[in-house]
């Protein structure tokens, strides 16, 4: 789909098209403040605030505005620019004060990935450090240099500079998996404006580089197994969804697809049976803090959304590769680092999946047998951020369930371990090769719209009930409920022991049994941030210290770790948002959910780890008057068996 040349009527939430991106760039480069050394770190639609979107009527004029963060690679100056595309003017051109506390930098741009490798490989002290670890001069051209977001550890010489910390990996061949060969104890702190190594950390003890190859290019893989027969997904009558521009309809669901450089996929105006549920849903941040205190690792805590950009690093998916079945891909118009429009082909994938049984009963007394299969709509994208690959899959189900599933795969970070030494801060994955223990935290931002904008979050849990005249058998238990009324009371932790859960309700409506209609936030009792309070990552990833946060909607509060997490001192994002302690009862609210994993590495994770999952669900809870999928057709006759195969069981 090429939004840039479509004649379809625009919707206020449509991503910027190619023509709009080109017009925006032209306005920016014509501005007197523009310099050719400026790069476009992010370019996106300036989304109208919710009231504006909801007041808009189809067929009427659409307000279109674009915004970008510009980075002057010669001076380090950062500009936030907003353009009014209807009037073709620059609406604002401002330099945020990122050179002073609490600092912050735009995300790392693609050009810097390349530049850092050149700077580091040319640095004499770095070359000496790697030669001391057994590399030769001839090895250096093939060394893989990874520019890692630098964090902010309060080192005076680093404040206000644009930096990355670079670690490196030996490779004997360009197709080698560098992560099998970490160069331990050498970290180059690179100033990206002065284009030089600011500081080189070179541990006195030189741990040898592990040399055992652990490659995954197909020439290095074992011979493929031969006992796998084809499994084909066939939809002879086509898919059951329809699209109109960025709008999608499937079963009783409707929503709009959006996409930003930082978050990637965004779902707008998601609703079911003509009722609204969520105004806007996305993953606004994720962070991976490492638990190894040594030279190459203690500072590693990449914020993959705010420091790199999940959308900018989205994969261009290929049919038959990532997904099966009848796929509808969305091409995403975007801007490259020079602000030039480009089309990310097949960046968002949508298809249907069979998902087993949705409901079933066999009544032996009267021989009623009814069973219906579940089908789900999948809207997804994959982002590769350095060593890791993350899939973000939104699932919609026929019973009103909404699910987000993160898929974690790719390659773990590695550490070289001296021969014969134990690895204290992680686990061994191969000879002399360790995987540092780390955590992955994602944060979903859910701007709720449950039957309208006045929403309330309630918290529920189960407690044993004391013996008493009303509990003479001791079997009764209490279900406690409370309203989360203010922001500071709504920073909450999951508790599997009490089954704590949350409902998003609309107190202004009444459901079929006299209660407010609701959706339940189903969370997994996943770990919270393990780093110490006061540590750099604890300050910067405050969102990972609680599972659930609720804020009053403010269009300026978009990201769980704040606007500029890269090199930020900390405190921004959710901890700052909730410090206002605004009312969140019967209000326009945003629910933020943090979830993740603590990852202790194992040999099976290497060289590429099988997918690990992390996510949550939203399930209707008094939203419908009955099971909303009772009207599903009986699909049980559609099962096909090969002629020479006896029916093995049933059609389930
Ligand atoms: Co991991």
PDB file of C-alpha atoms and ligand atoms in Angstrom, residues 288 290 388 390 408 412-413 436 438-440 597-601 605 609, ligand 1:
ATOM      1  CA  UNK A 288      17.631  -4.536  28.840  1.00  0.00           C
ATOM      2  CA  UNK A 290      22.691  -6.424  32.428  1.00  0.00           C
ATOM      3  CA  UNK A 388      18.459  -9.055  19.672  1.00  0.00           C
ATOM      4  CA  UNK A 390      11.988  -8.554  18.958  1.00  0.00           C
ATOM      5  CA  UNK A 408      12.373 -12.362  22.013  1.00  0.00           C
ATOM      6  CA  UNK A 412      22.526 -12.966  23.496  1.00  0.00           C
ATOM      7  CA  UNK A 413      25.242 -10.636  24.676  1.00  0.00           C
ATOM      8  CA  UNK A 436      25.629 -12.327  31.282  1.00  0.00           C
ATOM      9  CA  UNK A 438      20.065  -9.673  32.282  1.00  0.00           C
ATOM     10  CA  UNK A 439      16.484  -8.501  32.294  1.00  0.00           C
ATOM     11  CA  UNK A 440      14.128  -7.443  29.503  1.00  0.00           C
ATOM     12  CA  UNK A 597      11.802 -11.499  31.856  1.00  0.00           C
ATOM     13  CA  UNK A 598      14.922 -12.159  33.823  1.00  0.00           C
ATOM     14  CA  UNK A 599      17.124 -14.062  31.450  1.00  0.00           C
ATOM     15  CA  UNK A 600      19.700 -16.477  32.807  1.00  0.00           C
ATOM     16  CA  UNK A 601      21.477 -17.683  29.691  1.00  0.00           C
ATOM     17  CA  UNK A 605      20.326 -19.825  23.712  1.00  0.00           C
ATOM     18  CA  UNK A 609      17.983 -18.317  20.924  1.00  0.00           C
TER      19      UNK A 609
HETATM   20 CO1  LIG B   1      17.660 -12.030  26.954  1.00  0.00          CO
END
